[in-house]
């Protein structure tokens, strides 16, 4: 097994249909399957890191009392289907 500096092989079982789509995509865009998987995994990790950051930010807001009352949000949401929707609560 040959390893490139600063890389590591990771093995995962994926559904055949997904593997076939990766094969087709690799052929279509003239890239390796490894490149496609690396791009997809990097995008997913970025998305999850951002979700985690936003969650921590939201929990910090809760800790200091920066919240919107549930009843105010419900009233606003209920008003959206009316002729006179309420402004978004702040």
Short mmCIF file of C-alpha atoms in Angstrom, two decimals:
data_model
loop_
_atom_site.label_atom_id
_atom_site.label_comp_id
_atom_site.label_asym_id
_atom_site.label_seq_id
_atom_site.Cartn_x
_atom_site.Cartn_y
_atom_site.Cartn_z
CA UNK A 1 0.00 0.00 0.00
CA UNK A 2 1.46 3.34 -1.05
CA UNK A 3 0.71 6.40 1.06
CA UNK A 4 1.20 9.98 0.03
CA UNK A 5 2.57 12.34 2.66
CA UNK A 6 -0.15 13.69 4.95
CA UNK A 7 -2.87 11.38 3.64
CA UNK A 8 -4.49 8.25 4.95
CA UNK A 9 -6.74 5.65 3.36
CA UNK A 10 -10.21 5.43 4.91
CA UNK A 11 -12.47 2.55 3.97
CA UNK A 12 -16.26 2.78 4.07
CA UNK A 13 -19.07 0.57 2.84
CA UNK A 14 -21.54 2.58 0.77
CA UNK A 15 -24.67 1.51 -1.10
CA UNK A 16 -24.00 0.18 -4.60
CA UNK A 17 -26.28 2.81 -6.14
CA UNK A 18 -24.23 5.61 -4.55
CA UNK A 19 -20.96 4.00 -5.67
CA UNK A 20 -22.30 3.80 -9.23
CA UNK A 21 -23.20 7.48 -9.12
CA UNK A 22 -19.67 8.29 -7.98
CA UNK A 23 -18.29 6.20 -10.87
CA UNK A 24 -20.50 8.05 -13.35
CA UNK A 25 -19.62 11.44 -11.91
CA UNK A 26 -15.89 10.65 -12.00
CA UNK A 27 -16.13 9.74 -15.66
CA UNK A 28 -18.25 12.77 -16.52
CA UNK A 29 -16.04 15.35 -14.84
CA UNK A 30 -12.78 13.51 -15.50
CA UNK A 31 -11.79 13.31 -11.84
CA UNK A 32 -10.89 10.35 -9.66
CA UNK A 33 -13.42 8.74 -7.37
CA UNK A 34 -11.13 9.62 -4.49
CA UNK A 35 -11.21 13.29 -5.44
CA UNK A 36 -15.02 13.27 -5.50
CA UNK A 37 -15.29 11.55 -2.13
CA UNK A 38 -12.71 13.94 -0.62
CA UNK A 39 -14.67 16.97 -1.89
CA UNK A 40 -17.96 15.60 -0.57
CA UNK A 41 -16.51 14.71 2.81
CA UNK A 42 -14.81 18.10 3.18
CA UNK A 43 -18.08 19.89 2.35
CA UNK A 44 -20.00 17.77 4.87
CA UNK A 45 -17.42 18.41 7.60
CA UNK A 46 -17.54 22.16 6.90
CA UNK A 47 -21.34 22.07 7.14
CA UNK A 48 -21.28 20.15 10.43
CA UNK A 49 -18.65 22.46 11.92
CA UNK A 50 -20.78 25.48 10.99
CA UNK A 51 -23.88 23.83 12.48
CA UNK A 52 -21.94 23.20 15.69
CA UNK A 53 -20.70 26.81 15.78
CA UNK A 54 -24.22 28.16 15.29
CA UNK A 55 -25.56 25.85 18.00
CA UNK A 56 -22.92 27.05 20.47
CA UNK A 57 -23.72 30.65 19.52
CA UNK A 58 -27.45 30.08 20.05
CA UNK A 59 -26.86 28.39 23.43
CA UNK A 60 -24.73 31.37 24.49
CA UNK A 61 -27.65 33.66 23.57
CA UNK A 62 -29.96 31.53 25.73
CA UNK A 63 -27.50 31.67 28.61
CA UNK A 64 -27.64 35.48 28.65
CA UNK A 65 -31.40 35.66 28.08
CA UNK A 66 -31.41 36.71 24.41
CA UNK A 67 -34.48 34.69 23.46
CA UNK A 68 -37.84 35.28 21.81
CA UNK A 69 -40.98 34.20 23.65
CA UNK A 70 -42.56 31.08 22.14
CA UNK A 71 -46.03 32.64 22.18
CA UNK A 72 -44.76 35.63 20.20
CA UNK A 73 -43.22 33.33 17.60
CA UNK A 74 -46.41 31.24 17.41
CA UNK A 75 -48.59 34.34 16.97
CA UNK A 76 -46.27 35.58 14.21
CA UNK A 77 -46.28 32.19 12.44
CA UNK A 78 -50.06 31.95 12.68
CA UNK A 79 -50.39 35.43 11.19
CA UNK A 80 -48.36 34.59 8.07
CA UNK A 81 -51.36 33.03 6.34
CA UNK A 82 -53.60 36.03 7.04
CA UNK A 83 -54.14 39.28 5.19
CA UNK A 84 -52.31 41.19 7.95
CA UNK A 85 -49.18 39.27 8.98
CA UNK A 86 -47.39 40.47 12.08
CA UNK A 87 -43.80 41.70 11.89
CA UNK A 88 -41.24 39.06 12.83
CA UNK A 89 -40.69 39.04 16.60
CA UNK A 90 -37.37 40.36 17.89
#
